[in-house]
mmCIF file of C-alpha atoms in Angstrom:
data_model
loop_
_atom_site.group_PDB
_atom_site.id
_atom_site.type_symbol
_atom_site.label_atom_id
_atom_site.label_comp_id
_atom_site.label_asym_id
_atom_site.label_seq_id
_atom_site.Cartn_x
_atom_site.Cartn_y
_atom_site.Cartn_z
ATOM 1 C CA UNK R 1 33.835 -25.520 -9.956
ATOM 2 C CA UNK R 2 30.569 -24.722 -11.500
ATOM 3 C CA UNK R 3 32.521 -21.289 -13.567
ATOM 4 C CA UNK R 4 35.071 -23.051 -15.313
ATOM 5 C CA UNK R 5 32.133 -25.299 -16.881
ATOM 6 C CA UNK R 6 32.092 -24.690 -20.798
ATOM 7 C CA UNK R 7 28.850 -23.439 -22.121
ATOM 8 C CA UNK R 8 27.450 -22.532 -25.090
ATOM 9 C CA UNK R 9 27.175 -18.854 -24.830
ATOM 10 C CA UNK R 10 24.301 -17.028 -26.646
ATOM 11 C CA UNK R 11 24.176 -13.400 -27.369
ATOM 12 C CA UNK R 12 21.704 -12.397 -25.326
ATOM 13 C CA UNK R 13 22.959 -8.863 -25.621
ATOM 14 C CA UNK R 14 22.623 -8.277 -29.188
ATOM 15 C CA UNK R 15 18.269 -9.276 -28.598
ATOM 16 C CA UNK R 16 18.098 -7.122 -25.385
ATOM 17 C CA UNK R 17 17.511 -4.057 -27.952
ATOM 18 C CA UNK R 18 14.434 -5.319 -28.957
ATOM 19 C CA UNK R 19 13.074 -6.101 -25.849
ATOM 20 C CA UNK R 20 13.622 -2.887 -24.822
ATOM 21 C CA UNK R 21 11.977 -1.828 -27.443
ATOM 22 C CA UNK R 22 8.725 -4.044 -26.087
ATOM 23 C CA UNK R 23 9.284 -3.079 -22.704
ATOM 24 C CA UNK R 24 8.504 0.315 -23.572
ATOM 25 C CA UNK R 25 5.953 0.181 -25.697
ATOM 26 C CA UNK R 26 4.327 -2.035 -22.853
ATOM 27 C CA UNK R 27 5.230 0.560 -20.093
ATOM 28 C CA UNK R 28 3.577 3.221 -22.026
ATOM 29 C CA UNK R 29 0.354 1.136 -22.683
ATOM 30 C CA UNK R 30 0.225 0.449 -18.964
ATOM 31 C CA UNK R 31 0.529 4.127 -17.913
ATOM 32 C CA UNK R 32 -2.272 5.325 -21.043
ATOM 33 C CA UNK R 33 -4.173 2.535 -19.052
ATOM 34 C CA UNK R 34 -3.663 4.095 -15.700
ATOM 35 C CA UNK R 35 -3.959 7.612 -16.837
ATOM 36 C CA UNK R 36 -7.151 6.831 -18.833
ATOM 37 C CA UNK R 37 -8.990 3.922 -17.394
ATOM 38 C CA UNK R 38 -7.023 3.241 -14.329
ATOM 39 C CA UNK R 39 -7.819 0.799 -11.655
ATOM 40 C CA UNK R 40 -11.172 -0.720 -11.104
ATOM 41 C CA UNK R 41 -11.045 -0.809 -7.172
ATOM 42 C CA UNK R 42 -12.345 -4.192 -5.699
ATOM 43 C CA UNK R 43 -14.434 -4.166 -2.547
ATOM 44 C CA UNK R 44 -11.782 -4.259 -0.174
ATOM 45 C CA UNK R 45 -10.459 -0.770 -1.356
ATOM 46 C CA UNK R 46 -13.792 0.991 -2.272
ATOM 47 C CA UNK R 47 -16.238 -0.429 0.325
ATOM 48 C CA UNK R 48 -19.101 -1.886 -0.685
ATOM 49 C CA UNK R 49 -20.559 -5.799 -0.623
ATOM 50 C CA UNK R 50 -20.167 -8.608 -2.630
ATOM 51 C CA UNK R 51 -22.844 -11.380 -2.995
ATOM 52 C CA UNK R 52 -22.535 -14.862 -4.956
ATOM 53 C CA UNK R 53 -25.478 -16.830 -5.969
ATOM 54 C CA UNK R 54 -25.849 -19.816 -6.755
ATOM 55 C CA UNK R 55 -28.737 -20.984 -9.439
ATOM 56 C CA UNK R 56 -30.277 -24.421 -9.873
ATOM 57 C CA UNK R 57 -30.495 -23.225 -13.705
ATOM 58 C CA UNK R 58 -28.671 -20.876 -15.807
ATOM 59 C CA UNK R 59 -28.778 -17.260 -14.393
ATOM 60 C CA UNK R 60 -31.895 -14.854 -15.457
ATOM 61 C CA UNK R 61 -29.035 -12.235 -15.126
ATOM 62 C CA UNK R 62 -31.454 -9.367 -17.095
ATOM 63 C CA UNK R 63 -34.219 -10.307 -14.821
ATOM 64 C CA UNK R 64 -31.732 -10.171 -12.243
ATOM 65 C CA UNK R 65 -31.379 -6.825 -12.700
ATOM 66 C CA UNK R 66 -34.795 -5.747 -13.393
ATOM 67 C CA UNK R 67 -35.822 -6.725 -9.956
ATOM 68 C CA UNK R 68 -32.751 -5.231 -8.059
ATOM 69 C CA UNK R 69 -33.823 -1.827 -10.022
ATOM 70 C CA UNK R 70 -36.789 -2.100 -7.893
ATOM 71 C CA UNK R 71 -35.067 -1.664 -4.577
ATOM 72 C CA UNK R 72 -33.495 2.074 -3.961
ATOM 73 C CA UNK R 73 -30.120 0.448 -2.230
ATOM 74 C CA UNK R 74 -28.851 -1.863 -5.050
ATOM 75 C CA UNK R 75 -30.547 -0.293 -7.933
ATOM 76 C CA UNK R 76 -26.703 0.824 -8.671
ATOM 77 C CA UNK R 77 -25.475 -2.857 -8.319
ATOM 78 C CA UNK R 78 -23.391 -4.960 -11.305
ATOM 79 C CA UNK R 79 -24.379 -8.332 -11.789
ATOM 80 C CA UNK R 80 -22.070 -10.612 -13.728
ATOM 81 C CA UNK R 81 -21.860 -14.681 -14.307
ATOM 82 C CA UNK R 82 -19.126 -15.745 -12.073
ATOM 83 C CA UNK R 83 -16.986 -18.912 -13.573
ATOM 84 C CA UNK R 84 -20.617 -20.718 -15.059
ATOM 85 C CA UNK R 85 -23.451 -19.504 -16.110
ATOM 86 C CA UNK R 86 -25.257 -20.475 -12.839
ATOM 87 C CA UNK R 87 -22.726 -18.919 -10.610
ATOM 88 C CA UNK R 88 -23.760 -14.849 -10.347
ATOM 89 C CA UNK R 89 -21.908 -12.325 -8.700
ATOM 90 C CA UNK R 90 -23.289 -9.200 -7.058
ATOM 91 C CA UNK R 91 -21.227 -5.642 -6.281
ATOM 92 C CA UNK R 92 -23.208 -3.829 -4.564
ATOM 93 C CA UNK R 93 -21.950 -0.238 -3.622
ATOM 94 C CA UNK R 94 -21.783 0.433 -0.232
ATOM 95 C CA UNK R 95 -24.978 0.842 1.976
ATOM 96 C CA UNK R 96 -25.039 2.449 5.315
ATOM 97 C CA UNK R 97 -27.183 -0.432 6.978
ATOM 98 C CA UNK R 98 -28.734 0.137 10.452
ATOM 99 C CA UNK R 99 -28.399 -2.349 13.256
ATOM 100 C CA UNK R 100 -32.403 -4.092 12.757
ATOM 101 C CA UNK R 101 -31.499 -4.789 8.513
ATOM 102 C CA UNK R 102 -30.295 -7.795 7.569
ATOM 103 C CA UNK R 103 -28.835 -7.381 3.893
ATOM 104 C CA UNK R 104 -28.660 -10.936 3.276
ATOM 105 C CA UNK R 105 -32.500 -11.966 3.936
ATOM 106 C CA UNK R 106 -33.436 -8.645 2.317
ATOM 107 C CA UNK R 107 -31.893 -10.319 -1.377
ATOM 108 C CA UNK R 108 -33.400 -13.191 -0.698
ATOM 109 C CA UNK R 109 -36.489 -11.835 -0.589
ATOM 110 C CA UNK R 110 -35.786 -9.533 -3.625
ATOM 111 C CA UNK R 111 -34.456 -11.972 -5.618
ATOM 112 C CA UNK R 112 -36.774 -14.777 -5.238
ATOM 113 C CA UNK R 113 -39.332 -14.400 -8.123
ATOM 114 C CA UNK R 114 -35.879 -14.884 -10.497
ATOM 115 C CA UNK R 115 -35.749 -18.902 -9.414
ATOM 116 C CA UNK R 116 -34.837 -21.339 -6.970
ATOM 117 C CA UNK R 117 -30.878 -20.109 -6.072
ATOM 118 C CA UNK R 118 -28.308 -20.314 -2.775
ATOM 119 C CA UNK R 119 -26.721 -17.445 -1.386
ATOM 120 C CA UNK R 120 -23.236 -18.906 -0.952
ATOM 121 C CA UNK R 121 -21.222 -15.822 0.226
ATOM 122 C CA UNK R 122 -21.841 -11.896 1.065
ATOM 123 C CA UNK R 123 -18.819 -9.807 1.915
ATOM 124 C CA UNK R 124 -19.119 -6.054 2.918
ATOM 125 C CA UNK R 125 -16.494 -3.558 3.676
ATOM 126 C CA UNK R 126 -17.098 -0.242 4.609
ATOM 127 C CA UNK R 127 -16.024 2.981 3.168
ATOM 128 C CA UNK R 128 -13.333 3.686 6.142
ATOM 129 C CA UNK R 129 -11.756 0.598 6.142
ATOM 130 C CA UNK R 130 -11.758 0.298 2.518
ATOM 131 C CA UNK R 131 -9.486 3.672 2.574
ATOM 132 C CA UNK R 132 -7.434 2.018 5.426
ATOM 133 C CA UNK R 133 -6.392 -1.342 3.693
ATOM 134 C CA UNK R 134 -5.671 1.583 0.488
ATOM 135 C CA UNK R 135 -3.234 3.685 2.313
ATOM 136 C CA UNK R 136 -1.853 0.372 4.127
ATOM 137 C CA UNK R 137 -1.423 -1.447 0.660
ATOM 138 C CA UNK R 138 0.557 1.221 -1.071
ATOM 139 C CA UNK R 139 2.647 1.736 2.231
ATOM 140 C CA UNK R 140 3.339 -1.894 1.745
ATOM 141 C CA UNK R 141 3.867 -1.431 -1.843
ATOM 142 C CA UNK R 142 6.120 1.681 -1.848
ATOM 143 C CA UNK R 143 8.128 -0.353 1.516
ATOM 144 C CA UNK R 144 8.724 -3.409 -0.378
ATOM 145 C CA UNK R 145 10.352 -1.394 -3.614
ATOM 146 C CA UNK R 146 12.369 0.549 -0.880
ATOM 147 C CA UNK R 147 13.740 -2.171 0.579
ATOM 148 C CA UNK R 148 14.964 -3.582 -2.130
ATOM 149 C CA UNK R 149 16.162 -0.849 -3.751
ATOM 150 C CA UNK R 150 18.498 -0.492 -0.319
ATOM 151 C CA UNK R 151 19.595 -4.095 -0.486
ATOM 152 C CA UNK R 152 20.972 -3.946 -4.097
ATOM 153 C CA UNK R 153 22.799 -0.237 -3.882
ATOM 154 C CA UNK R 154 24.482 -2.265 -0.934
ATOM 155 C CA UNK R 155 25.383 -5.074 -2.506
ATOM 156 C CA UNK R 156 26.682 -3.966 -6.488
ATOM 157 C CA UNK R 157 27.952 -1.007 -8.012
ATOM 158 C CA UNK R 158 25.453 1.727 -8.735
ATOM 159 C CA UNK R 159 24.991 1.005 -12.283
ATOM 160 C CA UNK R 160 23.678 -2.524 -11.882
ATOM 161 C CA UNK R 161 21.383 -1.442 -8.745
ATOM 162 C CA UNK R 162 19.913 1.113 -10.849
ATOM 163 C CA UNK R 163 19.265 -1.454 -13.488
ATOM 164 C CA UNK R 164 18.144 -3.889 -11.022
ATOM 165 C CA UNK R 165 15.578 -1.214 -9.523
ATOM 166 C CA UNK R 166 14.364 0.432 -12.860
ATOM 167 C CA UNK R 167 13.797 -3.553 -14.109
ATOM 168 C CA UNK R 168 11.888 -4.234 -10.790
ATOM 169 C CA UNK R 169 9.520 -1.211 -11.117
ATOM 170 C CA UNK R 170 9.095 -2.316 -15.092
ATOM 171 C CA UNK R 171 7.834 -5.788 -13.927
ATOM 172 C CA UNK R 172 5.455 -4.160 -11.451
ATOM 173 C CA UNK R 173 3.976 -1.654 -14.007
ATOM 174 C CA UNK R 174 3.111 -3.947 -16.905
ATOM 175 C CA UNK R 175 1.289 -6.517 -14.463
ATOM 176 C CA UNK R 176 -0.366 -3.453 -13.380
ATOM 177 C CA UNK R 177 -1.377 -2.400 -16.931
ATOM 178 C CA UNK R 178 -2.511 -6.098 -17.594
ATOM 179 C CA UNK R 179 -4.926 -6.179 -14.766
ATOM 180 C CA UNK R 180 -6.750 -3.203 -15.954
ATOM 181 C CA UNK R 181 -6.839 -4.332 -19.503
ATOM 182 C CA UNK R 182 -8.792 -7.536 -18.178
ATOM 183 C CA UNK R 183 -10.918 -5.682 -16.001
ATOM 184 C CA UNK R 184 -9.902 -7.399 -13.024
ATOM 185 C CA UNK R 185 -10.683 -6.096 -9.870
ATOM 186 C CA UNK R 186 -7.699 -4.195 -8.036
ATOM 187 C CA UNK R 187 -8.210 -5.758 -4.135
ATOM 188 C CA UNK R 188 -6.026 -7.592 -1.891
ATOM 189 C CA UNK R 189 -5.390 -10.429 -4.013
ATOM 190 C CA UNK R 190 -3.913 -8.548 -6.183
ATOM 191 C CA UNK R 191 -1.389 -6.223 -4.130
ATOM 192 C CA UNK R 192 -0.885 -9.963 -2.826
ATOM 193 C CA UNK R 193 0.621 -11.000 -6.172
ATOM 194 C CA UNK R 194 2.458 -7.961 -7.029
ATOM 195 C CA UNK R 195 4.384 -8.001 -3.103
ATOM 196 C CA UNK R 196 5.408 -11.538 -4.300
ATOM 197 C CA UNK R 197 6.056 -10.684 -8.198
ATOM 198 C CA UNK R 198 8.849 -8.291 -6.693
ATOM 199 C CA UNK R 199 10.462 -10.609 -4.663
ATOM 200 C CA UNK R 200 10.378 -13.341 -6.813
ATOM 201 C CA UNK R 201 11.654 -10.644 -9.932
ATOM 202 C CA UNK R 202 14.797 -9.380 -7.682
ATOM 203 C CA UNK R 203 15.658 -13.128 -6.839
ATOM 204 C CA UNK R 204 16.425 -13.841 -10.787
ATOM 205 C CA UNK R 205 18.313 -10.162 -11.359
ATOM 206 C CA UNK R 206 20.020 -10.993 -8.418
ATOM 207 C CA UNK R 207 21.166 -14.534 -9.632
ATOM 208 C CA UNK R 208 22.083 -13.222 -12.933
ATOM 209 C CA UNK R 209 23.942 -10.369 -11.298
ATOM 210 C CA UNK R 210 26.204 -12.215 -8.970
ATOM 211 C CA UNK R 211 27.157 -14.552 -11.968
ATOM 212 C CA UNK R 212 28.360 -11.710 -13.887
ATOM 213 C CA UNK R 213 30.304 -10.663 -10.852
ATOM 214 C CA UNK R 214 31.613 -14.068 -10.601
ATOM 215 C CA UNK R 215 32.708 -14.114 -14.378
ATOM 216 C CA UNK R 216 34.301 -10.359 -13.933
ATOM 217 C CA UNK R 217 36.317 -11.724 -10.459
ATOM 218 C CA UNK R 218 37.511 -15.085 -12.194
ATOM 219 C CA UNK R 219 39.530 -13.646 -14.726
ATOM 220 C CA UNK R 220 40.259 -10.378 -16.444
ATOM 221 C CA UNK R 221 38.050 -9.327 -19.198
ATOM 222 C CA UNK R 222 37.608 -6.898 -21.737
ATOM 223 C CA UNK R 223 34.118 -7.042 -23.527
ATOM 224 C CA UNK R 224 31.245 -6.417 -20.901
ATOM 225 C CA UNK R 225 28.924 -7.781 -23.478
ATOM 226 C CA UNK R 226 30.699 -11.229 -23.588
ATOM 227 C CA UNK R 227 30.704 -11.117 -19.533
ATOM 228 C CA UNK R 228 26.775 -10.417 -19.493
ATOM 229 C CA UNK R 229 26.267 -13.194 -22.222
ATOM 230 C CA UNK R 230 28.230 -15.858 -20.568
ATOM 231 C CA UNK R 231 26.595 -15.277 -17.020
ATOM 232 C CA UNK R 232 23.438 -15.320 -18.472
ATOM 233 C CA UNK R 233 23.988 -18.700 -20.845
ATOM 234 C CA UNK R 234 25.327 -20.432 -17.268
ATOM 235 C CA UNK R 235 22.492 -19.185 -15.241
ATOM 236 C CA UNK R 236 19.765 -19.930 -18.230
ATOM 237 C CA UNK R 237 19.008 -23.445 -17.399
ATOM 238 C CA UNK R 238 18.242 -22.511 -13.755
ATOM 239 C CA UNK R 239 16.265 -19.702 -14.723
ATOM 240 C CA UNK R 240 14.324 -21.286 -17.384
ATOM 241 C CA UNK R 241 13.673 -24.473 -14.827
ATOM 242 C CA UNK R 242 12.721 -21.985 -11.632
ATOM 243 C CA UNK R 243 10.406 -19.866 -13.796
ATOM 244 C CA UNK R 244 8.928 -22.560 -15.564
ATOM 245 C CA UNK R 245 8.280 -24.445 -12.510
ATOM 246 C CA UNK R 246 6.799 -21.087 -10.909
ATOM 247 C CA UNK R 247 4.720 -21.079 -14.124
ATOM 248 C CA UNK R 248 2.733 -24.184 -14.451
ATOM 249 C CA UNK R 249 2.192 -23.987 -10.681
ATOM 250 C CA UNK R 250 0.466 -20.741 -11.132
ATOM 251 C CA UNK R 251 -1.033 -21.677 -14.430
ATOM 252 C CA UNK R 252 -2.900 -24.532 -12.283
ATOM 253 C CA UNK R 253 -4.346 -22.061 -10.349
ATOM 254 C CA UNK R 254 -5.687 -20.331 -12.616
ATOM 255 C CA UNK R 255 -7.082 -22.678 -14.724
ATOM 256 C CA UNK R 256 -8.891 -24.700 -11.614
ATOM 257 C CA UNK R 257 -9.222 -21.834 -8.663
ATOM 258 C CA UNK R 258 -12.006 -20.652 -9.895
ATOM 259 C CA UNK R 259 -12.994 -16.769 -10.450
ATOM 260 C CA UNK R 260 -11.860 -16.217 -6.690
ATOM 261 C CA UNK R 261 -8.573 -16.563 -6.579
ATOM 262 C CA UNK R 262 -8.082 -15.079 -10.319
ATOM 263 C CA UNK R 263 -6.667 -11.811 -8.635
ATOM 264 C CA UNK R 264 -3.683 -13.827 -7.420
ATOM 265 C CA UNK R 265 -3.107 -15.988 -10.125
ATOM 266 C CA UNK R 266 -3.287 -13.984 -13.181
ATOM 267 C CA UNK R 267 -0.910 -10.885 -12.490
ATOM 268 C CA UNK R 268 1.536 -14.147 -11.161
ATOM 269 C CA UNK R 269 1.147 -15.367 -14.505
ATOM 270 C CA UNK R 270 1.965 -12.999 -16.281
ATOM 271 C CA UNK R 271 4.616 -11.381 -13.830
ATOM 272 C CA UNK R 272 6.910 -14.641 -13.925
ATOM 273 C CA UNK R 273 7.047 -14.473 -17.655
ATOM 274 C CA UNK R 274 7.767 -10.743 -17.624
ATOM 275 C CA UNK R 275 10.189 -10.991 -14.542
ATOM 276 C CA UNK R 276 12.304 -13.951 -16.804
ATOM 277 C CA UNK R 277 12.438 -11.848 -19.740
ATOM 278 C CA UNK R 278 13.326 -8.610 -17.627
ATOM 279 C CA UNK R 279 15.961 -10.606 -15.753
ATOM 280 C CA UNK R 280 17.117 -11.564 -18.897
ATOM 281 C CA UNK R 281 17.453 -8.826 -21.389
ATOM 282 C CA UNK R 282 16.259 -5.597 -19.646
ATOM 283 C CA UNK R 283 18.495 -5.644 -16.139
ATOM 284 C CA UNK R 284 21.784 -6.188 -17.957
ATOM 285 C CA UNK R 285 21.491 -4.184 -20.883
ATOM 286 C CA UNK R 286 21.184 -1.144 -18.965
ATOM 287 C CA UNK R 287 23.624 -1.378 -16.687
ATOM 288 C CA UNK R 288 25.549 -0.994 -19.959
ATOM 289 C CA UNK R 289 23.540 1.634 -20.693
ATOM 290 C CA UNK R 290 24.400 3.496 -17.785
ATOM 291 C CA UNK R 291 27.761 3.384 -18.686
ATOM 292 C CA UNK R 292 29.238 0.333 -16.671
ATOM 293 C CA UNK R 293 33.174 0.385 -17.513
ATOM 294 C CA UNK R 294 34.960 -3.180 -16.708
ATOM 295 C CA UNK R 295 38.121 -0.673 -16.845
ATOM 296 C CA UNK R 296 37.049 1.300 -13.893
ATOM 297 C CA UNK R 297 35.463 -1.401 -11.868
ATOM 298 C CA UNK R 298 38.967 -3.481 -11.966
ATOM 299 C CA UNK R 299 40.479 -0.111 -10.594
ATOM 300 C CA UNK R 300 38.658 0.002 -8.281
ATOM 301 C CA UNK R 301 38.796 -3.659 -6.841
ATOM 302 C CA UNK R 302 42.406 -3.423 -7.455
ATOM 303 C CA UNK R 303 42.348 -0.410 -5.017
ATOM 304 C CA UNK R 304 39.817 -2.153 -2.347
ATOM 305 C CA UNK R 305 42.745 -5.343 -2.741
ATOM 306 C CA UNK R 306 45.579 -2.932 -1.853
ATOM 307 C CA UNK R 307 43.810 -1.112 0.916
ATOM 308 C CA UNK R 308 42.966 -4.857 2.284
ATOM 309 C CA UNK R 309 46.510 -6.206 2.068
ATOM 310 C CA UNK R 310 47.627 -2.937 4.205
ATOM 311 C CA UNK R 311 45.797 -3.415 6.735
ATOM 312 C CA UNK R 312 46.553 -6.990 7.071
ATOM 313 C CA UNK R 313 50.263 -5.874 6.996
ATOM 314 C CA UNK R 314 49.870 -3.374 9.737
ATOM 315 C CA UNK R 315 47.978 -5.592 11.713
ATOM 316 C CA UNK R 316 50.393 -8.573 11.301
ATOM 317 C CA UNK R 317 53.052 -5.699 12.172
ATOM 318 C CA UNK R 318 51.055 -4.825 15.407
ATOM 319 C CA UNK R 319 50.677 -8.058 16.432
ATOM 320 C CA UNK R 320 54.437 -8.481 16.344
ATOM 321 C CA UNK R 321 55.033 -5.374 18.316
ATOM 322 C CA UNK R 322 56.456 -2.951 15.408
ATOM 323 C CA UNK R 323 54.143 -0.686 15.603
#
């Protein structure tokens, strides 16, 4: 079998201080982020529109401006370059449009004296909706940490589900305080990539944590550091291969997508590396933390064995009509 495989066992345990240490220096610089800058909602959560040109030439992005000043509804708009310098985006905030006005022909017009361009897309989401997909996002948010949280307290002792939990919410928060520092705009693409950050983060605690199960089942030990570093050394190569795989996958994305699909890849990006590392040294050095005792947990399966051999003996003794 795969466990009685030597490995080379690192000490994994004896670096997990300092990446605690940079876990929660990072946590706190996501939450100063939050607290002070906080999210920059996208269209999909704040309403609004969002027109892309596309120039023959480079942009006139100040003239841009100059001439949406002119018109009452987009005086407020932003106007950035949008993955070349002939590619502009427009965010315009959100305009209660009657039934006759056509928003599209009416930038067209606007915009014409600035050169010959193509509209090439022009989304709008109104303020209702926008609040809808918000409360419907963080439902699906809060529902997805829930859930998991439920399937680990199920399936290890409460130390390591804690751990697995507290590393799963860690994960989530830095990505979060990454996409503010980059300004990128919190919409769907984003809640996207942070519903599948925390199912792809659980997957490697998981892994890791049923390995160090395995190791305490096999045979009787006495240091839980030496437990947590072999699992981890045996499960490294699969982790390193799974999130590097993940990674370059994701990396692709980002590099080619284009600006539109930079909401997805870039908290991906980051969240595999910080999911590895988390899986790695955060998870397991606080279930020993908490106070995990290999003396108490072999207690206790040695009192789970017991209470499963009786009942095999009074059932065999049933069966045979003793009882």
């Amino acid at each position: 079998m795969e466990v009685f495989k030597k490995v080379k066992v690192y000490d994994f345990v004896k670096y997990s201080s300092y990446g605690l240490v940079v876990s929660i220096v990072l946590i706190i610089a996501s939450f100063v982020l939050l607290g002070v800058k906080g999210f920059n909602l996208g269209i999909d959560f704040a309403g609004g529109s969002v027109v892309q040109l596309q120039y023959s030439k480079d942009a006139p992005l100040a003239e841009i401006r100059e001439l949406l000043a002119k018109d009452e509804r987009f005086k407020n708009s932003q106007v950035s370059e949008f993955g070349s310098k002939q590619e502009v985006l427009l965010k315009i905030p959100y305009i209660p449009t009657g039934v006759n006005e056509d928003m599209a022909q009416d930038i067209i017009t606007l915009l014409k004296p600035s050169g010959d361009f193509e509209l090439r897309r022009l989304d709008s989401v109104g303020p209702k909706v926008g609040d809808e997909l918000k409360q419907n996002g963080i439902i699906a948010l809060t529902l997805a940490l829930v859930a998991m949280m439920i399937y680990i307290s199920f399936r290890y002792e409460w130390r390591f589900s804690l751990a697995g939990v507290l590393a799963l919410i860690h994960d989530v928060v830095i990505v979060s305080g990454v996409v503010i520092l980059v300004g990128v705009d919190f919409n769907l693409d984003v809640l996207a990539a942070l519903l599948t950050l925390i199912g792809y983060s659980i997957n490697d605690t998981i892994i890791i944590f049923d390995r160090i199960r395995e190791q305490m089942l096999i045979k009787c030990q006495k240091d839980m550091r030496y437990v947590i570093n072999e699992a981890v050394s045996r499960t490294l190569s699969r982790t390193l291969l799974t999130s590097l795989t993940v990674f370059f996958v994701v990396l692709t994305l980002y590099l080619f997508g284009g600006e539109i699909i930079v909401g997805f890849s870039l908290p991906m990006l980051v969240g595999v590396i910080v999911a590895t590392c988390s899986s790695i040294f955060v998870a397991p050095r606080l279930a020993i933390m908490f106070g995990f005792s290999l003396e108490e947990y072999y207690q206790k399966e040695a009192k789970k064995l017991k209470r499963k051999e009786e009942k095999k003996r009074l059932r065999e003794m049933y069966e045979k009509g003793r009882l």
